[in-house]
Amino acid sequence: MVVQAEEGRLITSCACILVATAVPAERDAVARAFPEPAREVRLPGAPALHRTGTGTAYDLLAAGVGPALAAATTATALTAAALAGTPYGLVVSAGIAGGFAPGAPLGSLVVADAITAADLGAETAEGFLPVTELGFGTVTHRPPADLVRSAATAAGARTGTVLTVSTVTGTAARAAALRARHPGALAEAMEGFGVAEAAVAHGVPVLEVRAVSNPVGPRDRAAWRVGEALAALTTAFGKLAPVLESWNRHDR
């Protein structure tokens, strides 16, 4: 536990890391990276946390599908920790995702250097306008650059924008439109921006890590490699844990 001074008051911060996935299968894939069995920790109004790790505790949370539910559930966990006097030092949004070819092929890992809400805005006759161009809100959160570099190096991951969408892309035309609006995009998922919104509201740094299970574009379930992506997620967290723990203790 670390004590920091901020604006004349003392704040106690925990060495704990919150990992938010969409579904239990992703949560369990992360858990398999740790030799210790996870134990359940109940939260009011939210799914149970699965706590694992030695020294640094990892609270693994299946926060739900989509940005709204992911944000609400993550915020519940962050609030509960803050009220207990042990706020999290880092939040990681993790799971599988669609990858934009050729930058993120099946089985590859992506660490987000930008977490962007791809469809938060308005359609106009001239094209899509992000909510920022309408004069309010934000559409991108940027994880700490040093953490992104260290995490990507440790996991052998690519770095780029991970888009958050409320509707998964199912056509080549939409995939092309997203890439045109977001040239740095490597992956598409449904929760990262919601998790980031909750983390930023609590003043906690956020990271997003994705294993690519399918290409972004026409839906071809026969081409999906969900099992391989989940295995890649497990391997990634085995390599990421020392980096996350070191950064959480010293660099933030």
PDB file of C-alpha atoms in Angstrom:
ATOM      1  CA  MET A   1       0.000   0.000   0.000  1.00  0.00           C
ATOM      2  CA  VAL A   2       1.271   3.451  -0.968  1.00  0.00           C
ATOM      3  CA  VAL A   3       0.456   6.768   0.686  1.00  0.00           C
ATOM      4  CA  GLN A   4       0.524   9.839  -1.534  1.00  0.00           C
ATOM      5  CA  ALA A   5       0.054  13.529  -0.762  1.00  0.00           C
ATOM      6  CA  GLU A   6      -2.422  15.395  -2.917  1.00  0.00           C
ATOM      7  CA  GLU A   7      -3.558  18.974  -2.340  1.00  0.00           C
ATOM      8  CA  GLY A   8      -2.655  18.883   1.320  1.00  0.00           C
ATOM      9  CA  ARG A   9      -4.324  15.592   2.186  1.00  0.00           C
ATOM     10  CA  LEU A  10      -3.161  12.011   2.422  1.00  0.00           C
ATOM     11  CA  ILE A  11      -4.571   9.406   0.083  1.00  0.00           C
ATOM     12  CA  THR A  12      -4.125   5.700   0.636  1.00  0.00           C
ATOM     13  CA  SER A  13      -3.855   3.731  -2.599  1.00  0.00           C
ATOM     14  CA  CYS A  14      -3.865  -0.029  -2.966  1.00  0.00           C
ATOM     15  CA  ALA A  15      -1.429  -2.094  -4.999  1.00  0.00           C
ATOM     16  CA  CYS A  16      -4.490  -3.845  -6.451  1.00  0.00           C
ATOM     17  CA  ILE A  17      -5.220  -3.975 -10.179  1.00  0.00           C
ATOM     18  CA  LEU A  18      -8.746  -4.270 -11.556  1.00  0.00           C
ATOM     19  CA  VAL A  19      -9.098  -6.281 -14.777  1.00  0.00           C
ATOM     20  CA  ALA A  20     -12.465  -5.836 -16.491  1.00  0.00           C
ATOM     21  CA  THR A  21     -13.543  -8.266 -19.215  1.00  0.00           C
ATOM     22  CA  ALA A  22     -16.877  -8.564 -20.951  1.00  0.00           C
ATOM     23  CA  VAL A  23     -17.755 -12.188 -20.203  1.00  0.00           C
ATOM     24  CA  PRO A  24     -16.687 -14.926 -17.754  1.00  0.00           C
ATOM     25  CA  ALA A  25     -14.760 -16.853 -20.438  1.00  0.00           C
ATOM     26  CA  GLU A  26     -12.406 -13.883 -20.861  1.00  0.00           C
ATOM     27  CA  ARG A  27     -12.145 -13.378 -17.097  1.00  0.00           C
ATOM     28  CA  ASP A  28     -11.257 -17.041 -16.642  1.00  0.00           C
ATOM     29  CA  ALA A  29      -8.645 -16.843 -19.415  1.00  0.00           C
ATOM     30  CA  VAL A  30      -6.916 -14.047 -17.498  1.00  0.00           C
ATOM     31  CA  ALA A  31      -7.207 -16.028 -14.250  1.00  0.00           C
ATOM     32  CA  ARG A  32      -5.388 -18.976 -15.811  1.00  0.00           C
ATOM     33  CA  ALA A  33      -2.264 -16.809 -16.094  1.00  0.00           C
ATOM     34  CA  PHE A  34      -1.908 -16.908 -12.302  1.00  0.00           C
ATOM     35  CA  PRO A  35      -0.972 -20.035 -10.328  1.00  0.00           C
ATOM     36  CA  GLU A  36      -3.097 -19.049  -7.335  1.00  0.00           C
ATOM     37  CA  PRO A  37      -6.755 -20.120  -7.330  1.00  0.00           C
ATOM     38  CA  ALA A  38      -9.118 -17.160  -7.480  1.00  0.00           C
ATOM     39  CA  ARG A  39     -11.610 -16.529  -4.696  1.00  0.00           C
ATOM     40  CA  GLU A  40     -14.894 -14.695  -5.040  1.00  0.00           C
ATOM     41  CA  VAL A  41     -15.397 -11.265  -3.510  1.00  0.00           C
ATOM     42  CA  ARG A  42     -19.006 -10.114  -3.521  1.00  0.00           C
ATOM     43  CA  LEU A  43     -19.946  -6.607  -4.654  1.00  0.00           C
ATOM     44  CA  PRO A  44     -23.307  -4.910  -4.073  1.00  0.00           C
ATOM     45  CA  GLY A  45     -25.224  -4.636  -7.324  1.00  0.00           C
ATOM     46  CA  ALA A  46     -22.508  -6.167  -9.508  1.00  0.00           C
ATOM     47  CA  PRO A  47     -21.016  -9.548 -10.438  1.00  0.00           C
ATOM     48  CA  ALA A  48     -18.547 -11.004  -7.955  1.00  0.00           C
ATOM     49  CA  LEU A  49     -14.890 -10.182  -8.309  1.00  0.00           C
ATOM     50  CA  HIS A  50     -12.483 -13.078  -8.729  1.00  0.00           C
ATOM     51  CA  ARG A  51      -9.387 -12.158  -6.710  1.00  0.00           C
ATOM     52  CA  THR A  52      -6.032 -13.744  -7.464  1.00  0.00           C
ATOM     53  CA  GLY A  53      -2.322 -12.907  -7.376  1.00  0.00           C
ATOM     54  CA  THR A  54       0.290 -12.749  -4.642  1.00  0.00           C
ATOM     55  CA  GLY A  55       1.820  -9.489  -3.497  1.00  0.00           C
ATOM     56  CA  THR A  56      -0.266  -7.553  -5.978  1.00  0.00           C
ATOM     57  CA  ALA A  57      -3.908  -8.559  -5.953  1.00  0.00           C
ATOM     58  CA  TYR A  58      -5.734  -8.813  -9.261  1.00  0.00           C
ATOM     59  CA  ASP A  59      -9.489  -8.371  -9.095  1.00  0.00           C
ATOM     60  CA  LEU A  60     -10.987  -9.935 -12.208  1.00  0.00           C
ATOM     61  CA  LEU A  61     -14.443  -8.719 -13.164  1.00  0.00           C
ATOM     62  CA  ALA A  62     -16.775  -9.924 -15.913  1.00  0.00           C
ATOM     63  CA  ALA A  63     -18.277  -6.477 -16.337  1.00  0.00           C
ATOM     64  CA  GLY A  64     -20.765  -7.249 -19.114  1.00  0.00           C
ATOM     65  CA  VAL A  65     -21.090  -6.733 -22.854  1.00  0.00           C
ATOM     66  CA  GLY A  66     -21.177  -3.239 -24.320  1.00  0.00           C
ATOM     67  CA  PRO A  67     -19.823   0.124 -23.186  1.00  0.00           C
ATOM     68  CA  ALA A  68     -22.747   1.120 -20.966  1.00  0.00           C
ATOM     69  CA  LEU A  69     -22.854  -2.022 -18.826  1.00  0.00           C
ATOM     70  CA  ALA A  70     -19.061  -2.244 -18.721  1.00  0.00           C
ATOM     71  CA  ALA A  71     -18.866   1.354 -17.490  1.00  0.00           C
ATOM     72  CA  ALA A  72     -21.552   0.851 -14.835  1.00  0.00           C
ATOM     73  CA  THR A  73     -20.093  -2.380 -13.482  1.00  0.00           C
ATOM     74  CA  THR A  74     -16.528  -1.070 -13.482  1.00  0.00           C
ATOM     75  CA  ALA A  75     -17.662   2.076 -11.705  1.00  0.00           C
ATOM     76  CA  THR A  76     -19.343  -0.060  -9.036  1.00  0.00           C
ATOM     77  CA  ALA A  77     -16.090  -1.941  -8.385  1.00  0.00           C
ATOM     78  CA  LEU A  78     -14.078   1.286  -8.311  1.00  0.00           C
ATOM     79  CA  THR A  79     -16.527   2.932  -5.914  1.00  0.00           C
ATOM     80  CA  ALA A  80     -16.572  -0.071  -3.584  1.00  0.00           C
ATOM     81  CA  ALA A  81     -12.769  -0.084  -3.426  1.00  0.00           C
ATOM     82  CA  ALA A  82     -12.611   3.666  -2.824  1.00  0.00           C
ATOM     83  CA  LEU A  83     -15.176   3.485  -0.022  1.00  0.00           C
ATOM     84  CA  ALA A  84     -13.175   0.672   1.572  1.00  0.00           C
ATOM     85  CA  GLY A  85     -10.103   2.933   1.594  1.00  0.00           C
ATOM     86  CA  THR A  86      -8.207   0.778  -0.906  1.00  0.00           C
ATOM     87  CA  PRO A  87      -8.709   2.381  -4.341  1.00  0.00           C
ATOM     88  CA  TYR A  88      -7.265   0.599  -7.337  1.00  0.00           C
ATOM     89  CA  GLY A  89      -4.003   1.805  -8.826  1.00  0.00           C
ATOM     90  CA  LEU A  90      -4.723   0.586 -12.363  1.00  0.00           C
ATOM     91  CA  VAL A  91      -7.669  -0.636 -14.434  1.00  0.00           C
ATOM     92  CA  VAL A  92      -7.136  -2.975 -17.400  1.00  0.00           C
ATOM     93  CA  SER A  93      -9.822  -3.611 -19.992  1.00  0.00           C
ATOM     94  CA  ALA A  94      -9.070  -7.035 -21.447  1.00  0.00           C
ATOM     95  CA  GLY A  95     -10.569  -9.613 -23.728  1.00  0.00           C
ATOM     96  CA  ILE A  96     -10.795 -10.808 -27.293  1.00  0.00           C
ATOM     97  CA  ALA A  97     -11.541  -8.566 -30.265  1.00  0.00           C
ATOM     98  CA  GLY A  98     -11.833  -8.234 -33.983  1.00  0.00           C
ATOM     99  CA  GLY A  99      -8.630  -7.223 -35.745  1.00  0.00           C
ATOM    100  CA  PHE A 100      -8.221  -4.943 -38.749  1.00  0.00           C
ATOM    101  CA  ALA A 101      -6.235  -6.666 -41.485  1.00  0.00           C
ATOM    102  CA  PRO A 102      -3.385  -6.681 -42.148  1.00  0.00           C
ATOM    103  CA  GLY A 103      -2.254  -4.848 -39.005  1.00  0.00           C
ATOM    104  CA  ALA A 104      -3.738  -7.244 -36.461  1.00  0.00           C
ATOM    105  CA  PRO A 105      -4.037 -10.813 -37.764  1.00  0.00           C
ATOM    106  CA  LEU A 106      -5.781 -13.658 -35.962  1.00  0.00           C
ATOM    107  CA  GLY A 107      -4.032 -14.638 -32.749  1.00  0.00           C
ATOM    108  CA  SER A 108      -2.113 -11.380 -32.427  1.00  0.00           C
ATOM    109  CA  LEU A 109      -2.179  -9.139 -29.357  1.00  0.00           C
ATOM    110  CA  VAL A 110      -2.973  -5.431 -29.323  1.00  0.00           C
ATOM    111  CA  VAL A 111      -2.220  -2.940 -26.561  1.00  0.00           C
ATOM    112  CA  ALA A 112      -4.202   0.255 -27.057  1.00  0.00           C
ATOM    113  CA  ASP A 113      -2.357   3.537 -27.265  1.00  0.00           C
ATOM    114  CA  ALA A 114      -5.788   5.124 -27.745  1.00  0.00           C
ATOM    115  CA  ILE A 115      -9.183   3.860 -26.580  1.00  0.00           C
ATOM    116  CA  THR A 116     -11.761   5.428 -28.887  1.00  0.00           C
ATOM    117  CA  ALA A 117     -15.554   5.375 -29.063  1.00  0.00           C
ATOM    118  CA  ALA A 118     -16.007   4.838 -32.784  1.00  0.00           C
ATOM    119  CA  ASP A 119     -19.743   5.482 -33.079  1.00  0.00           C
ATOM    120  CA  LEU A 120     -20.405   8.125 -30.406  1.00  0.00           C
ATOM    121  CA  GLY A 121     -21.657  11.108 -32.382  1.00  0.00           C
ATOM    122  CA  ALA A 122     -24.064  11.924 -35.171  1.00  0.00           C
ATOM    123  CA  GLU A 123     -24.644  10.948 -38.770  1.00  0.00           C
ATOM    124  CA  THR A 124     -24.946  13.895 -41.147  1.00  0.00           C
ATOM    125  CA  ALA A 125     -25.369  14.367 -44.877  1.00  0.00           C
ATOM    126  CA  GLU A 126     -21.631  15.050 -44.999  1.00  0.00           C
ATOM    127  CA  GLY A 127     -20.739  11.971 -42.966  1.00  0.00           C
ATOM    128  CA  PHE A 128     -20.171  10.995 -39.350  1.00  0.00           C
ATOM    129  CA  LEU A 129     -19.406  13.639 -36.722  1.00  0.00           C
ATOM    130  CA  PRO A 130     -17.849  12.527 -33.411  1.00  0.00           C
ATOM    131  CA  VAL A 131     -19.451  13.938 -30.300  1.00  0.00           C
ATOM    132  CA  THR A 132     -16.447  16.208 -29.751  1.00  0.00           C
ATOM    133  CA  GLU A 133     -17.251  18.060 -32.987  1.00  0.00           C
ATOM    134  CA  LEU A 134     -20.763  18.592 -31.667  1.00  0.00           C
ATOM    135  CA  GLY A 135     -19.217  20.575 -28.832  1.00  0.00           C
ATOM    136  CA  PHE A 136     -19.251  18.232 -25.855  1.00  0.00           C
ATOM    137  CA  GLY A 137     -17.894  15.003 -24.424  1.00  0.00           C
ATOM    138  CA  THR A 138     -14.838  13.035 -25.378  1.00  0.00           C
ATOM    139  CA  VAL A 139     -14.265  10.107 -27.701  1.00  0.00           C
ATOM    140  CA  THR A 140     -10.708   9.043 -26.836  1.00  0.00           C
ATOM    141  CA  HIS A 141      -8.814   8.128 -23.694  1.00  0.00           C
ATOM    142  CA  ARG A 142      -5.059   7.595 -23.905  1.00  0.00           C
ATOM    143  CA  PRO A 143      -3.367   5.125 -21.554  1.00  0.00           C
ATOM    144  CA  PRO A 144       0.000   6.140 -20.060  1.00  0.00           C
ATOM    145  CA  ALA A 145       2.512   6.002 -22.908  1.00  0.00           C
ATOM    146  CA  ASP A 146       5.286   4.415 -20.843  1.00  0.00           C
ATOM    147  CA  LEU A 147       2.955   1.657 -19.675  1.00  0.00           C
ATOM    148  CA  VAL A 148       1.771   1.017 -23.236  1.00  0.00           C
ATOM    149  CA  ARG A 149       5.368   0.645 -24.444  1.00  0.00           C
ATOM    150  CA  SER A 150       6.400  -1.633 -21.598  1.00  0.00           C
ATOM    151  CA  ALA A 151       3.298  -3.805 -21.855  1.00  0.00           C
ATOM    152  CA  ALA A 152       3.575  -4.187 -25.627  1.00  0.00           C
ATOM    153  CA  THR A 153       7.247  -5.124 -25.403  1.00  0.00           C
ATOM    154  CA  ALA A 154       6.620  -7.694 -22.671  1.00  0.00           C
ATOM    155  CA  ALA A 155       3.693  -9.339 -24.452  1.00  0.00           C
ATOM    156  CA  GLY A 156       5.016  -9.059 -28.002  1.00  0.00           C
ATOM    157  CA  ALA A 157       1.960  -6.998 -28.861  1.00  0.00           C
ATOM    158  CA  ARG A 158       1.226  -4.389 -31.498  1.00  0.00           C
ATOM    159  CA  THR A 159       0.181  -0.905 -30.394  1.00  0.00           C
ATOM    160  CA  GLY A 160      -2.575   1.149 -31.964  1.00  0.00           C
ATOM    161  CA  THR A 161      -6.100   2.404 -31.492  1.00  0.00           C
ATOM    162  CA  VAL A 162      -8.695  -0.016 -30.149  1.00  0.00           C
ATOM    163  CA  LEU A 163     -12.164   1.086 -31.209  1.00  0.00           C
ATOM    164  CA  THR A 164     -15.201   0.640 -28.972  1.00  0.00           C
ATOM    165  CA  VAL A 165     -18.443   0.034 -30.832  1.00  0.00           C
ATOM    166  CA  SER A 166     -22.000  -0.666 -29.733  1.00  0.00           C
ATOM    167  CA  THR A 167     -22.702  -2.638 -32.916  1.00  0.00           C
ATOM    168  CA  VAL A 168     -20.070  -5.111 -34.073  1.00  0.00           C
ATOM    169  CA  THR A 169     -18.949  -4.547 -37.658  1.00  0.00           C
ATOM    170  CA  GLY A 170     -20.388  -7.090 -40.068  1.00  0.00           C
ATOM    171  CA  THR A 171     -19.645  -5.703 -43.522  1.00  0.00           C
ATOM    172  CA  ALA A 172     -16.589  -4.794 -45.541  1.00  0.00           C
ATOM    173  CA  ALA A 173     -18.074  -1.341 -46.171  1.00  0.00           C
ATOM    174  CA  ARG A 174     -18.330  -0.499 -42.500  1.00  0.00           C
ATOM    175  CA  ALA A 175     -14.858  -1.878 -41.793  1.00  0.00           C
ATOM    176  CA  ALA A 176     -13.486   0.371 -44.531  1.00  0.00           C
ATOM    177  CA  ALA A 177     -15.393   3.378 -43.183  1.00  0.00           C
ATOM    178  CA  LEU A 178     -14.014   2.838 -39.690  1.00  0.00           C
ATOM    179  CA  ARG A 179     -10.478   2.545 -40.975  1.00  0.00           C
ATOM    180  CA  ALA A 180     -10.918   5.713 -43.023  1.00  0.00           C
ATOM    181  CA  ARG A 181     -12.052   7.616 -39.903  1.00  0.00           C
ATOM    182  CA  HIS A 182      -9.479   5.946 -37.655  1.00  0.00           C
ATOM    183  CA  PRO A 183      -6.333   5.140 -39.665  1.00  0.00           C
ATOM    184  CA  GLY A 184      -4.501   3.967 -36.535  1.00  0.00           C
ATOM    185  CA  ALA A 185      -7.143   1.409 -35.583  1.00  0.00           C
ATOM    186  CA  LEU A 186      -5.923  -2.143 -35.060  1.00  0.00           C
ATOM    187  CA  ALA A 187      -8.857  -3.727 -33.251  1.00  0.00           C
ATOM    188  CA  GLU A 188     -12.549  -3.379 -32.501  1.00  0.00           C
ATOM    189  CA  ALA A 189     -14.311  -4.415 -29.285  1.00  0.00           C
ATOM    190  CA  MET A 190     -17.328  -3.314 -27.256  1.00  0.00           C
ATOM    191  CA  GLU A 191     -16.185  -2.376 -23.743  1.00  0.00           C
ATOM    192  CA  GLY A 192     -12.880  -0.497 -23.613  1.00  0.00           C
ATOM    193  CA  PHE A 193     -14.256   3.035 -23.795  1.00  0.00           C
ATOM    194  CA  GLY A 194     -16.864   2.308 -21.120  1.00  0.00           C
ATOM    195  CA  VAL A 195     -14.226   0.873 -18.794  1.00  0.00           C
ATOM    196  CA  ALA A 196     -11.990   3.865 -19.510  1.00  0.00           C
ATOM    197  CA  GLU A 197     -14.796   6.342 -18.769  1.00  0.00           C
ATOM    198  CA  ALA A 198     -15.302   4.758 -15.337  1.00  0.00           C
ATOM    199  CA  ALA A 199     -11.572   4.671 -14.609  1.00  0.00           C
ATOM    200  CA  VAL A 200     -11.003   8.285 -15.649  1.00  0.00           C
ATOM    201  CA  ALA A 201     -13.964   9.438 -13.543  1.00  0.00           C
ATOM    202  CA  HIS A 202     -12.205   7.872 -10.541  1.00  0.00           C
ATOM    203  CA  GLY A 203      -8.803   9.281 -11.475  1.00  0.00           C
ATOM    204  CA  VAL A 204      -7.344   5.820 -12.121  1.00  0.00           C
ATOM    205  CA  PRO A 205      -5.058   5.058 -15.104  1.00  0.00           C
ATOM    206  CA  VAL A 206      -6.431   2.610 -17.672  1.00  0.00           C
ATOM    207  CA  LEU A 207      -4.934   0.156 -20.164  1.00  0.00           C
ATOM    208  CA  GLU A 208      -6.628  -1.976 -22.826  1.00  0.00           C
ATOM    209  CA  VAL A 209      -5.278  -5.347 -23.982  1.00  0.00           C
ATOM    210  CA  ARG A 210      -6.942  -7.410 -26.719  1.00  0.00           C
ATOM    211  CA  ALA A 211      -6.287 -10.781 -28.338  1.00  0.00           C
ATOM    212  CA  VAL A 212      -7.585 -10.978 -31.910  1.00  0.00           C
ATOM    213  CA  SER A 213     -10.132 -13.746 -32.519  1.00  0.00           C
ATOM    214  CA  ASN A 214     -11.583 -12.688 -35.881  1.00  0.00           C
ATOM    215  CA  PRO A 215     -11.124 -10.172 -38.688  1.00  0.00           C
ATOM    216  CA  VAL A 216     -13.205  -6.983 -38.660  1.00  0.00           C
ATOM    217  CA  GLY A 217     -15.575  -7.162 -41.623  1.00  0.00           C
ATOM    218  CA  PRO A 218     -18.092  -9.653 -42.992  1.00  0.00           C
ATOM    219  CA  ARG A 219     -19.215 -12.054 -40.261  1.00  0.00           C
ATOM    220  CA  ASP A 220     -17.834 -15.522 -40.913  1.00  0.00           C
ATOM    221  CA  ARG A 221     -18.097 -17.516 -37.718  1.00  0.00           C
ATOM    222  CA  ALA A 222     -16.252 -20.429 -39.285  1.00  0.00           C
ATOM    223  CA  ALA A 223     -13.170 -18.201 -39.479  1.00  0.00           C
ATOM    224  CA  TRP A 224     -13.277 -17.139 -35.826  1.00  0.00           C
ATOM    225  CA  ARG A 225     -10.553 -18.464 -33.532  1.00  0.00           C
ATOM    226  CA  VAL A 226     -12.027 -17.721 -30.114  1.00  0.00           C
ATOM    227  CA  GLY A 227     -10.236 -20.541 -28.304  1.00  0.00           C
ATOM    228  CA  GLU A 228      -6.876 -19.514 -29.716  1.00  0.00           C
ATOM    229  CA  ALA A 229      -7.497 -15.884 -28.784  1.00  0.00           C
ATOM    230  CA  LEU A 230      -8.412 -16.826 -25.215  1.00  0.00           C
ATOM    231  CA  ALA A 231      -5.233 -18.892 -24.959  1.00  0.00           C
ATOM    232  CA  ALA A 232      -3.251 -15.916 -26.273  1.00  0.00           C
ATOM    233  CA  LEU A 233      -4.877 -13.738 -23.597  1.00  0.00           C
ATOM    234  CA  THR A 234      -3.735 -16.160 -20.895  1.00  0.00           C
ATOM    235  CA  THR A 235      -0.195 -16.177 -22.244  1.00  0.00           C
ATOM    236  CA  ALA A 236      -0.195 -12.397 -22.512  1.00  0.00           C
ATOM    237  CA  PHE A 237      -1.146 -11.859 -18.886  1.00  0.00           C
ATOM    238  CA  GLY A 238       1.544 -14.258 -17.768  1.00  0.00           C
ATOM    239  CA  LYS A 239       4.034 -11.923 -19.428  1.00  0.00           C
ATOM    240  CA  LEU A 240       2.250  -8.695 -18.533  1.00  0.00           C
ATOM    241  CA  ALA A 241       1.872  -9.261 -14.800  1.00  0.00           C
ATOM    242  CA  PRO A 242       5.433  -8.200 -13.806  1.00  0.00           C
ATOM    243  CA  VAL A 243       5.179  -5.073 -15.952  1.00  0.00           C
ATOM    244  CA  LEU A 244       1.770  -4.080 -14.588  1.00  0.00           C
ATOM    245  CA  GLU A 245       2.886  -4.668 -11.025  1.00  0.00           C
ATOM    246  CA  SER A 246       6.114  -2.707 -11.397  1.00  0.00           C
ATOM    247  CA  TRP A 247       4.342   0.218 -13.048  1.00  0.00           C
ATOM    248  CA  ASN A 248       1.584   0.165 -10.444  1.00  0.00           C
ATOM    249  CA  ARG A 249       4.100   0.267  -7.588  1.00  0.00           C
ATOM    250  CA  HIS A 250       6.625   2.734  -8.907  1.00  0.00           C
ATOM    251  CA  ASP A 251       5.809   4.629 -12.065  1.00  0.00           C
ATOM    252  CA  ARG A 252       2.379   6.075 -11.584  1.00  0.00           C
TER     253      ARG A 252
END
